[in-house]
Coordinates of C-alpha atoms and ligand atoms in Angstrom, one line a residue:
M291 CA 0.0 0.0 0.0
K292 CA 1.3 3.5 -0.9
T293 CA 2.0 5.6 2.2
L294 CA 2.0 9.4 2.5
E295 CA 2.9 11.5 5.5
T296 CA 1.6 15.0 6.4
D297 CA 0.6 17.3 9.3
V298 CA -3.1 17.4 8.6
V299 CA -5.6 15.3 6.6
V300 CA -8.8 17.0 5.7
I301 CA -11.7 14.7 4.8
G302 CA -14.3 16.2 2.4
G303 CA -14.0 18.3 -0.7
G304 CA -17.0 20.7 -0.3
A305 CA -16.9 24.3 0.7
T306 CA -16.0 23.5 4.3
G307 CA -13.2 21.0 3.6
S308 CA -11.6 23.1 0.9
G309 CA -11.9 26.1 3.3
V310 CA -10.2 24.1 6.0
L311 CA -7.4 23.0 3.6
R312 CA -6.8 26.7 2.7
D313 CA -6.8 27.7 6.4
V314 CA -4.3 25.1 7.6
A315 CA -2.0 25.6 4.5
L316 CA -2.0 29.4 5.0
R317 CA -1.0 28.8 8.6
G318 CA 2.0 26.9 7.4
Y319 CA 1.0 23.2 8.0
R320 CA 1.5 20.5 5.4
A321 CA -2.0 19.3 4.4
I322 CA -3.7 16.7 2.2
L323 CA -7.4 16.8 1.4
V324 CA -9.2 13.6 0.4
E325 CA -12.5 13.6 -1.4
R326 CA -14.4 10.4 -2.3
V327 CA -15.6 11.7 -5.7
D328 CA -14.9 15.0 -7.4
M329 CA -14.5 18.3 -5.6
G330 CA -17.9 19.9 -5.0
Q331 CA -19.9 16.7 -5.8
G332 CA -21.5 16.7 -2.3
T333 CA -24.0 19.2 -1.0
T334 CA -21.9 22.2 -2.1
G335 CA -22.4 21.3 -5.7
R336 CA -26.1 20.9 -5.3
F337 CA -27.1 24.0 -3.4
H338 CA -29.2 27.0 -4.3
G339 CA -26.3 29.3 -5.0
L340 CA -27.2 32.1 -2.7
L341 CA -24.5 34.1 -0.9
H342 CA -26.7 35.0 2.1
S343 CA -27.1 38.6 3.3
G344 CA -28.5 37.0 6.5
G345 CA -32.0 38.2 5.8
R346 CA -33.5 34.7 5.2
Y347 CA -32.7 33.6 8.8
V348 CA -32.8 36.9 10.6
V349 CA -36.0 36.3 12.5
T350 CA -35.6 32.5 13.2
D351 CA -31.8 32.2 13.6
P352 CA -30.3 35.7 14.2
R353 CA -26.9 34.3 15.1
S354 CA -26.5 32.5 11.8
A355 CA -27.9 35.7 10.1
T356 CA -25.1 37.9 11.6
E357 CA -22.5 35.3 10.6
C358 CA -23.8 35.2 7.0
S359 CA -23.8 39.0 6.8
H360 CA -20.2 39.3 7.9
E361 CA -19.0 36.4 5.8
T362 CA -20.7 37.6 2.6
A363 CA -18.7 40.8 2.9
I364 CA -15.4 38.8 3.3
I365 CA -16.1 36.3 0.6
T366 CA -17.0 39.0 -1.9
R367 CA -13.5 40.4 -1.3
I368 CA -11.4 37.2 -1.1
A369 CA -13.2 35.2 -3.8
A370 CA -14.5 38.0 -6.0
D371 CA -14.4 36.0 -9.2
A372 CA -16.9 33.4 -7.7
V373 CA -19.4 36.1 -6.6
E374 CA -22.0 38.0 -8.5
Q375 CA -23.1 41.1 -6.5
T376 CA -26.7 40.8 -7.6
G377 CA -28.2 42.4 -4.5
G378 CA -31.3 41.0 -2.9
L379 CA -34.9 42.0 -2.3
F380 CA -37.4 40.8 0.3
V381 CA -40.9 41.5 -0.9
T382 CA -44.3 41.0 0.7
T383 CA -46.5 39.3 -1.7
P384 CA -50.3 39.0 -1.3
A385 CA -49.7 35.4 0.0
D386 CA -47.4 36.6 2.8
D387 CA -48.2 37.7 6.4
P388 CA -48.1 41.5 6.2
E389 CA -47.0 41.8 9.8
Y390 CA -43.8 39.9 9.2
A391 CA -42.3 42.9 7.3
D392 CA -41.9 45.0 10.4
K393 CA -40.5 42.1 12.4
F394 CA -38.0 41.4 9.5
H395 CA -36.9 45.0 9.4
A396 CA -36.3 45.2 13.2
A397 CA -34.5 41.9 13.3
C398 CA -32.1 43.0 10.5
L399 CA -31.2 46.1 12.4
A400 CA -30.7 44.0 15.6
A401 CA -28.6 41.4 13.8
D402 CA -26.3 43.7 11.9
V403 CA -27.8 42.7 8.5
P404 CA -27.7 45.8 6.3
V405 CA -31.3 46.6 5.0
Q406 CA -33.1 49.4 3.4
E407 CA -36.8 49.7 2.8
I408 CA -37.5 50.9 -0.8
A409 CA -40.7 52.0 -2.5
V410 CA -42.7 49.3 -4.3
G411 CA -42.3 51.3 -7.5
E412 CA -38.6 51.3 -7.1
A413 CA -38.5 47.5 -6.6
L414 CA -40.6 47.0 -9.7
R415 CA -38.3 49.3 -11.7
R416 CA -35.3 47.2 -10.6
E417 CA -37.2 43.9 -11.3
P418 CA -39.9 44.5 -13.8
R419 CA -41.2 40.9 -13.7
L420 CA -41.9 41.0 -10.0
N421 CA -45.4 40.5 -8.8
P422 CA -46.9 44.0 -9.1
A423 CA -49.2 43.3 -6.1
I424 CA -46.3 43.4 -3.6
S425 CA -47.0 45.7 -0.7
R426 CA -43.5 46.2 0.8
A427 CA -39.9 45.8 -0.4
F428 CA -36.5 45.7 1.4
A429 CA -33.1 45.8 -0.3
V430 CA -30.4 43.6 1.2
N431 CA -26.8 42.4 0.3
D432 CA -27.7 39.0 -1.1
G433 CA -25.4 37.8 -3.9
S434 CA -25.0 34.6 -6.0
V435 CA -22.0 32.4 -5.8
D436 CA -20.5 29.7 -8.0
A437 CA -19.8 26.8 -5.7
W438 CA -17.2 25.2 -7.9
K439 CA -15.2 28.4 -8.4
L440 CA -15.3 29.0 -4.7
I441 CA -14.0 25.5 -3.9
W442 CA -11.3 25.7 -6.6
G443 CA -10.3 29.1 -5.3
N444 CA -9.7 27.6 -1.9
V445 CA -7.8 24.7 -3.5
H446 CA -5.5 26.9 -5.7
S447 CA -4.8 29.2 -2.7
A448 CA -3.9 26.1 -0.6
M449 CA -1.8 24.6 -3.3
E450 CA 0.3 27.8 -3.5
C451 CA 1.3 26.9 0.1
G452 CA 2.1 23.3 -0.8
A453 CA -1.2 21.6 0.0
Q454 CA -2.3 18.5 -2.0
V455 CA -5.7 17.4 -3.1
L456 CA -6.6 13.7 -3.8
T457 CA -10.0 13.4 -5.5
Y458 CA -11.6 10.0 -6.0
H459 CA -10.0 8.9 -2.7
W460 CA -12.6 7.4 -0.4
V461 CA -11.8 7.2 3.3
T462 CA -12.5 3.7 4.4
Q463 CA -10.6 3.8 7.8
V464 CA -9.7 6.4 10.3
L465 CA -6.5 5.1 11.9
R466 CA -6.1 5.1 15.7
E467 CA -3.2 4.6 18.0
D468 CA -4.8 4.2 21.5
D469 CA -6.7 7.4 22.2
R470 CA -5.2 9.3 19.3
V471 CA -6.2 9.5 15.6
C472 CA -3.1 9.2 13.5
G473 CA -4.3 9.1 9.8
V474 CA -6.6 7.5 7.3
V475 CA -6.7 4.8 4.7
C476 CA -8.4 5.6 1.4
R477 CA -9.5 3.6 -1.6
D478 CA -8.1 5.2 -4.8
D479 CA -11.1 5.0 -7.2
A480 CA -9.2 6.8 -10.0
H481 CA -6.2 4.5 -10.2
G482 CA -7.0 1.5 -8.1
G483 CA -5.4 0.3 -4.8
E484 CA -5.2 1.9 -1.4
V485 CA -3.4 4.8 0.1
R486 CA -2.4 5.2 3.8
I487 CA -1.9 8.8 4.9
E488 CA -0.3 9.3 8.3
A489 CA -0.9 12.6 10.0
D490 CA -0.9 14.4 13.4
F491 CA -4.4 15.6 12.9
V492 CA -7.5 14.6 10.9
I493 CA -10.2 17.1 10.3
N494 CA -13.6 15.7 9.4
A495 CA -15.4 18.1 7.0
G496 CA -17.7 15.4 5.6
G497 CA -20.8 17.5 5.7
V498 CA -23.9 15.4 5.9
W499 CA -21.6 12.3 6.0
A500 CA -19.7 13.6 9.0
G501 CA -21.5 11.3 11.4
H502 CA -20.4 8.2 9.4
I503 CA -16.8 9.4 9.3
A504 CA -16.8 10.1 13.1
D505 CA -18.1 6.6 13.6
M506 CA -15.0 5.3 11.7
A507 CA -12.8 7.1 14.2
G508 CA -14.7 5.5 17.1
C509 CA -16.6 8.7 18.0
P510 CA -20.2 7.6 17.8
D511 CA -23.4 9.7 17.9
V512 CA -22.4 12.7 15.8
Q513 CA -26.0 13.3 14.6
V514 CA -26.2 15.1 11.3
V515 CA -29.7 15.1 9.9
P516 CA -30.0 15.2 6.0
G517 CA -32.6 17.8 5.0
R518 CA -33.4 17.2 1.3
G519 CA -34.2 20.2 -0.8
V520 CA -35.3 20.3 -4.5
M521 CA -34.4 23.2 -6.8
V522 CA -35.4 23.9 -10.5
A523 CA -33.3 25.9 -13.0
M524 CA -35.2 28.0 -15.5
N525 CA -33.9 28.7 -19.0
H526 CA -33.1 32.4 -18.4
R527 CA -32.7 35.0 -15.8
L528 CA -36.2 36.0 -15.0
V529 CA -34.7 38.2 -12.3
N530 CA -31.3 39.8 -12.0
T531 CA -31.6 40.3 -8.3
V532 CA -32.0 37.6 -5.7
V533 CA -35.7 37.8 -4.7
N534 CA -37.1 36.4 -1.5
R535 CA -40.5 36.3 0.0
C536 CA -40.7 38.5 3.1
D537 CA -42.2 35.7 5.2
P538 CA -40.8 33.1 7.6
P539 CA -38.5 30.6 5.7
G540 CA -40.7 28.3 3.6
D541 CA -40.7 26.2 0.5
G542 CA -39.9 27.9 -2.9
D543 CA -39.5 31.3 -1.4
I544 CA -36.2 32.4 -3.1
I545 CA -35.2 32.9 -6.8
V546 CA -31.5 33.2 -7.4
P547 CA -30.0 34.4 -10.7
I548 CA -26.9 32.3 -11.5
H549 CA -24.8 32.7 -14.6
T550 CA -27.3 32.5 -17.6
V551 CA -30.2 30.9 -15.7
C552 CA -32.2 31.5 -12.5
V553 CA -33.0 28.9 -9.8
I554 CA -36.2 28.6 -7.7
G555 CA -35.9 26.7 -4.4
T556 CA -36.3 24.9 -2.2
T557 CA -38.1 22.2 -0.2
D558 CA -36.9 20.8 3.1
T559 CA -37.6 17.2 4.0
K560 CA -35.8 14.8 6.3
V561 CA -34.4 11.8 4.5
D562 CA -32.8 8.6 5.7
S563 CA -29.8 8.7 3.4
P564 CA -27.9 11.6 1.8
D565 CA -27.0 9.2 -1.0
D566 CA -30.5 8.6 -2.1
L567 CA -32.2 11.9 -3.0
P568 CA -35.4 11.5 -5.0
I569 CA -36.7 14.5 -7.0
P570 CA -40.5 14.0 -6.6
R571 CA -42.6 15.5 -9.4
N572 CA -45.0 17.1 -6.9
E573 CA -42.1 19.0 -5.3
V574 CA -41.0 20.2 -8.8
Q575 CA -44.6 21.4 -9.5
Q576 CA -44.7 23.0 -6.0
M577 CA -41.5 25.0 -6.9
L578 CA -43.0 26.2 -10.2
D579 CA -46.2 27.3 -8.5
A580 CA -44.1 29.1 -5.9
G581 CA -42.3 30.9 -8.7
E582 CA -45.6 32.3 -9.9
V583 CA -46.1 34.0 -6.5
L584 CA -43.0 36.0 -6.9
V585 CA -42.9 36.3 -10.7
P586 CA -46.3 35.9 -12.4
G587 CA -45.9 34.0 -15.7
F588 CA -42.9 32.0 -14.2
R589 CA -44.4 28.7 -15.5
N590 CA -44.3 30.1 -19.1
S591 CA -40.5 29.8 -19.1
R592 CA -38.8 26.5 -19.7
A593 CA -37.7 24.5 -16.7
L594 CA -34.2 23.3 -17.6
H595 CA -33.2 20.9 -14.9
A596 CA -34.2 19.8 -11.4
W597 CA -31.9 18.5 -8.7
A598 CA -31.8 17.8 -5.0
G599 CA -29.2 18.3 -2.3
A600 CA -29.0 17.3 1.4
R601 CA -28.4 19.9 4.1
P602 CA -26.1 18.9 6.9
L603 CA -28.2 19.8 9.8
V604 CA -27.0 19.2 13.3
K605 CA -29.7 17.5 15.4
D606 CA -31.5 20.3 17.2
A607 CA -33.2 19.5 20.5
R608 CA -35.6 22.5 20.1
V609 CA -37.5 21.0 17.3
A610 CA -39.0 17.6 16.3
A611 CA -36.5 15.0 14.9
D612 CA -37.9 15.3 11.4
D613 CA -38.5 19.0 11.3
T614 CA -35.5 19.9 9.2
R615 CA -37.1 23.2 8.0
H616 CA -36.8 24.6 11.5
M617 CA -33.5 23.1 12.6
S618 CA -30.7 25.6 13.2
R619 CA -28.4 26.5 10.2
G620 CA -25.6 27.1 12.8
M621 CA -22.3 25.2 12.6
A622 CA -21.1 22.5 14.9
A623 CA -17.3 22.3 15.7
I624 CA -16.7 19.1 17.7
D625 CA -13.5 18.6 19.7
H626 CA -13.4 14.8 20.0
R627 CA -10.7 15.1 22.8
E628 CA -13.2 16.9 25.0
R629 CA -16.3 14.9 23.8
D630 CA -14.9 11.3 23.4
G631 CA -11.4 11.4 24.9
V632 CA -9.9 11.0 21.3
S633 CA -7.2 13.5 20.4
G634 CA -6.0 14.4 16.9
F635 CA -9.5 14.4 15.5
L636 CA -12.0 17.3 15.0
T637 CA -15.4 17.5 13.2
I638 CA -16.8 20.6 11.5
T639 CA -20.3 20.4 10.0
G640 CA -23.7 22.1 9.8
G641 CA -23.5 25.8 8.8
K642 CA -24.0 27.1 5.3
A643 CA -21.8 27.4 2.2
T644 CA -21.8 31.2 3.0
T645 CA -20.2 30.5 6.4
F646 CA -17.6 28.0 5.2
R647 CA -14.6 30.3 5.9
L648 CA -15.7 31.0 9.5
M649 CA -16.3 27.3 10.1
A650 CA -12.8 26.5 8.9
Q651 CA -11.3 29.2 11.1
V652 CA -13.2 27.9 14.2
V653 CA -12.0 24.3 13.7
V654 CA -8.4 25.2 12.8
D655 CA -8.2 27.4 15.9
Q656 CA -9.3 24.3 17.9
M657 CA -6.6 22.3 16.2
C658 CA -3.9 25.0 17.0
E659 CA -5.1 25.1 20.6
Q660 CA -4.7 21.3 20.9
R661 CA -1.2 21.4 19.4
G662 CA -0.2 24.4 21.6
D663 CA 0.5 26.5 18.5
T664 CA -0.3 30.2 18.1
R665 CA -0.6 30.6 14.3
P666 CA -3.3 33.3 13.5
C667 CA -5.9 32.7 10.8
R668 CA -5.2 34.6 7.5
T669 CA -8.1 33.5 5.4
A670 CA -10.1 36.7 5.7
D671 CA -7.2 38.9 4.6
E672 CA -5.5 36.9 1.8
V673 CA -7.2 37.1 -1.6
M674 CA -7.5 33.9 -3.6
P675 CA -5.4 33.6 -6.7
M676 CA -8.2 33.9 -9.3
A677 CA -9.7 36.8 -7.4
R678 CA -6.6 39.0 -7.4
E679 CA -7.9 41.2 -10.3
G680 CA -10.6 42.2 -7.8
R681 CA -13.5 42.1 -10.2
T682 CA -16.7 40.3 -9.2
Y683 CA -18.4 38.1 -11.7
T684 CA -20.9 39.7 -14.2
V685 CA -23.0 37.8 -16.6
G686 CA -21.3 39.5 -19.5
H687 CA -17.7 38.5 -18.5
R688 CA -17.5 35.3 -20.5
L689 CA -18.7 37.0 -23.6
A690 CA -16.2 39.8 -23.2
D691 CA -13.4 37.3 -22.7
R692 CA -14.5 35.3 -25.8
E693 CA -14.5 38.4 -27.9
Q694 CA -10.7 38.5 -27.4
D695 CA -10.0 34.9 -28.5
R696 CA -13.0 34.0 -30.7
L697 CA -10.9 33.7 -33.9
D698 CA -8.4 31.2 -32.6
D699 CA -10.5 29.3 -30.0
P700 CA -13.8 27.9 -31.2
I701 CA -16.7 27.9 -28.9
I702 CA -17.8 24.3 -28.1
C703 CA -20.7 25.1 -25.6
E704 CA -22.6 28.1 -26.9
C705 CA -24.9 28.4 -23.9
E706 CA -22.0 28.7 -21.4
L707 CA -19.3 29.9 -23.8
V708 CA -16.9 27.0 -23.1
T709 CA -14.1 26.9 -25.7
R710 CA -12.1 24.1 -27.3
S711 CA -8.9 25.0 -25.4
M712 CA -10.7 24.9 -22.0
I713 CA -11.8 21.3 -22.8
E714 CA -8.4 20.2 -24.3
R715 CA -6.6 21.6 -21.3
H716 CA -8.8 19.9 -18.8
L717 CA -8.6 16.5 -20.5
T718 CA -4.8 16.8 -21.0
E719 CA -4.2 17.8 -17.4
T720 CA -6.7 15.3 -15.9
P721 CA -7.1 12.3 -18.3
T722 CA -9.3 10.5 -15.7
A723 CA -11.8 13.4 -15.7
S724 CA -15.4 12.6 -16.5
F725 CA -17.5 15.0 -18.5
D726 CA -19.4 15.8 -15.3
D727 CA -16.1 16.9 -13.8
I728 CA -15.7 19.2 -16.7
R729 CA -19.3 20.4 -16.3
R730 CA -18.6 21.3 -12.7
Q731 CA -15.5 23.3 -13.4
K732 CA -16.2 24.8 -16.8
R733 CA -20.1 24.7 -16.9
L734 CA -20.1 22.4 -20.0
G735 CA -23.8 21.5 -20.6
M736 CA -25.2 23.6 -17.8
G737 CA -27.1 26.1 -20.1
P738 CA -30.4 25.9 -21.9
C739 CA -29.5 23.0 -24.3
Q740 CA -28.3 20.9 -21.3
G741 CA -25.4 19.4 -23.2
G742 CA -27.5 18.6 -26.3
F743 CA -24.8 19.8 -28.7
C744 CA -21.6 20.4 -26.7
S745 CA -21.4 16.9 -25.1
L746 CA -20.8 15.2 -28.4
R747 CA -18.3 17.9 -29.5
A748 CA -16.4 17.4 -26.3
T749 CA -16.4 13.6 -26.9
G750 CA -14.9 14.2 -30.4
I751 CA -12.2 16.5 -29.0
G752 CA -11.2 14.1 -26.3
H753 CA -10.7 11.4 -28.9
Q754 CA -9.1 13.6 -31.5
I755 CA -6.4 14.9 -29.1
G756 CA -5.7 11.3 -28.0
A757 CA -6.8 11.9 -24.4
L758 CA -9.5 9.2 -24.7
D759 CA -9.6 6.1 -26.9
A760 CA -12.9 5.4 -28.8
E761 CA -14.4 3.2 -26.1
R762 CA -13.6 5.6 -23.2
A763 CA -14.9 8.6 -25.2
S764 CA -18.2 6.8 -25.9
E765 CA -18.5 5.7 -22.3
R766 CA -17.9 9.3 -21.0
L767 CA -20.6 10.5 -23.3
Q768 CA -23.1 7.9 -22.2
T769 CA -22.4 8.5 -18.5
F770 CA -22.8 12.3 -19.0
L771 CA -26.1 11.9 -20.8
S772 CA -27.6 9.5 -18.3
N773 CA -26.6 11.8 -15.4
R774 CA -28.2 14.8 -17.2
W775 CA -31.4 12.7 -17.6
I776 CA -31.8 12.3 -13.8
G777 CA -32.6 16.0 -13.6
L778 CA -34.7 16.1 -16.7
H779 CA -37.4 13.5 -16.5
T780 CA -39.3 15.2 -13.7
I781 CA -39.7 18.5 -15.6
L782 CA -40.8 17.1 -19.0
H783 CA -43.6 19.3 -20.1
G784 CA -44.2 22.2 -22.4
D785 CA -41.1 23.4 -24.3
Q786 CA -38.7 21.1 -22.4
V787 CA -40.4 18.1 -24.1
H788 CA -39.4 19.6 -27.5
Q789 CA -35.8 20.3 -26.5
T790 CA -35.5 16.8 -25.0
A791 CA -37.1 15.1 -28.0
L792 CA -34.6 17.0 -30.3
D793 CA -31.6 15.8 -28.1
K794 CA -32.9 12.3 -28.1
W795 CA -33.2 12.2 -31.8
I796 CA -29.7 13.5 -32.2
F797 CA -28.2 11.0 -29.8
D798 CA -30.3 7.9 -30.5
G799 CA -31.5 8.5 -34.0
L800 CA -28.3 10.0 -35.6
L801 CA -25.6 8.7 -33.4
D802 CA -27.0 5.5 -31.9
V803 CA -25.3 6.4 -28.7
E804 CA -26.9 3.6 -26.8
H805 CA -25.0 1.0 -28.8
L806 CA -21.6 2.6 -29.0
P807 CA -18.8 0.3 -27.8
R808 CA -17.9 0.8 -24.2
T809 CA -14.8 -0.1 -22.1
R810 CA -15.2 -3.4 -20.2
E811 CA -15.4 -1.5 -16.8
G812 CA -18.0 0.9 -18.3
A813 CA -20.1 -1.9 -19.6
A814 CA -20.1 -3.7 -16.3
Ligands
LIG1196 C1 -31.2 22.4 -1.1 C2 -30.1 23.2 -0.5 C3 -30.0 24.5 -0.7 C4 -29.0 25.2 -0.1 N1 -28.8 26.5 -0.4 C5 -27.8 27.2 0.2 C6 -27.6 28.6 -0.2 O1 -28.3 29.1 -1.1 N2 -26.6 29.2 0.4 C7 -25.8 28.7 1.3 O2 -24.9 29.4 1.8 N3 -26.0 27.4 1.7 C8 -27.0 26.7 1.1 N4 -27.1 25.4 1.5 C9 -26.3 24.8 2.5 C10 -24.9 24.4 1.9 O3 -25.0 23.9 0.7 C11 -24.2 23.4 2.8 O4 -24.2 23.8 4.2 C12 -22.7 23.3 2.4 O5 -22.6 23.2 1.0 C13 -22.1 22.1 3.1 O6 -20.7 22.1 2.7 P1 -19.8 21.0 3.2 O7 -18.4 21.2 2.6 O8 -19.8 21.0 4.7 O9 -20.4 19.6 2.8 P2 -20.3 18.9 1.3 O10 -20.3 19.9 0.2 O11 -21.3 17.8 1.3 O12 -18.9 18.2 1.4 C14 -18.6 17.0 2.1 C15 -17.8 16.1 1.2 O13 -17.4 15.0 2.0 C16 -17.2 14.0 1.0 N5 -17.1 12.7 1.8 C17 -18.1 12.1 2.5 N6 -17.7 10.9 2.9 C18 -16.4 10.8 2.5 C19 -15.4 9.7 2.7 N7 -15.6 8.6 3.4 N8 -14.2 9.9 2.1 C20 -13.9 11.0 1.4 N9 -14.8 12.0 1.2 C21 -16.0 11.9 1.8 C22 -18.4 14.1 0.2 O14 -18.3 13.4 -1.1 C23 -18.6 15.6 0.1 O15 -18.0 16.1 -1.2 C24 -28.1 24.6 0.8 C25 -28.2 23.2 1.1 C26 -29.2 22.5 0.4 C27 -29.3 21.0 0.6

């Protein structure tokens, strides 16, 4: 078995784990992050995309609201390229309790969440598609954030300090020497075999899987409740500002504009397993109906894709065991030396993507305290490599960039302006990458055609440059198409039926994709 040695192992490649990796690396520790699949394939890659102003939780969970408000300001500075400063509105629709608006306003002031009441006419001027029957409107600092850019920003920053990332490394054992955790064993799903990593400290940032990882370390009863939420992406930006209903948190009460689309969400239901997340048709319909309340005519747009994620909610004694909607969104940093008498092992879970940096700071401070080190946290001051230009994302950026290179670098995905060189570089640098890995990092197939045209072009490029032999290329295409299908079948009505039928004719009728030769592993 291959053996590596380091100061700190971080388990989990979501916002929290990548934030922890960056924090330990910036404090000068040697660190390795292990992720069982691709970076951001857990909850962080399936969330709603809202960089919270704090407004959503200001009445029900003011502490989380204050944390969100402060962290949003920091993230906008240190990870500018991942953030779109859309601003946010909380609006009272005819379906909302009119008395909530005053409570909301007072709670924002008390929790240090910047807020300004604006005239209804001004709100409608900013967002012409908003329901004209709204009676109050408040402007807040909501934004939208690209989860994968945020995660990779953390990773690149950590790598500059010597950290390593091992994706497709599934932790199967947490190693113990008496009362001390001393490393992990991972199964290497990319290359086969096992890897043993010896370390002074292991930090469990396994999100909704954190309880299972703590069990492996012999620290039982870390109770993380999976709260499943369904979201639906629409085929264009019906709003350019994040719009929220000014009402206690409920289902389908937020629309977030992200890149070229907008996303309505979400539901909140306790599930037994975070690895089995159905997307019930009735919840998709519920989201589309909820969209109508904020933007009349919402249903006339084309629903592009539906997906579900599982919130890592720490069991909350104040509410019923299955009431995930009302469980706290606060973080849990668990020192297992104090709790279980096991040193060298810490768990950080709960929280929100918006508070990932603070969560990392809290847990790495705990580690420094156990080690007797005084190395201050630098993550709020150091700007991430890709954000050093200081410009936040705007929807026109990609087009402006493509204007520069359009003559020598053909566009492969027209919806998301992904170029040939982006795909070539990715496949050359990471020959084991699936097309879903490229989707997460480059947005291949995320736009209105959902991969209808670009996925087959990417397959051809992979084969043409010699990164993939014919069988592997066809297998990558088939896997990509079947993964896309999971998010399509629950939204098949109206215009989406036409788009999907067109795609199906191209793939099955013209290319006979189903019968392309596959590798032996892929066929199994
Ligand atoms: C429907 C929904 C909407 C949301 N909307 C928002 C929002 O708009 N704004 C916001 O701020 N927050 C939002 N959240 C919350 C936010 O997404 C999560 O709090 C956050 O992404 C959790 O990040 P994480 O890194 O802790 O967990 P994850 O992203 O899940 O990362 C944990 C990682 O651990 C890995 N892992 C697990 N077991 C192992 C193992 N044995 N070996 C190796 N790796 C392992 C997993 O593969 C996973 O990638 C939403 C959540 C949901 C479900």
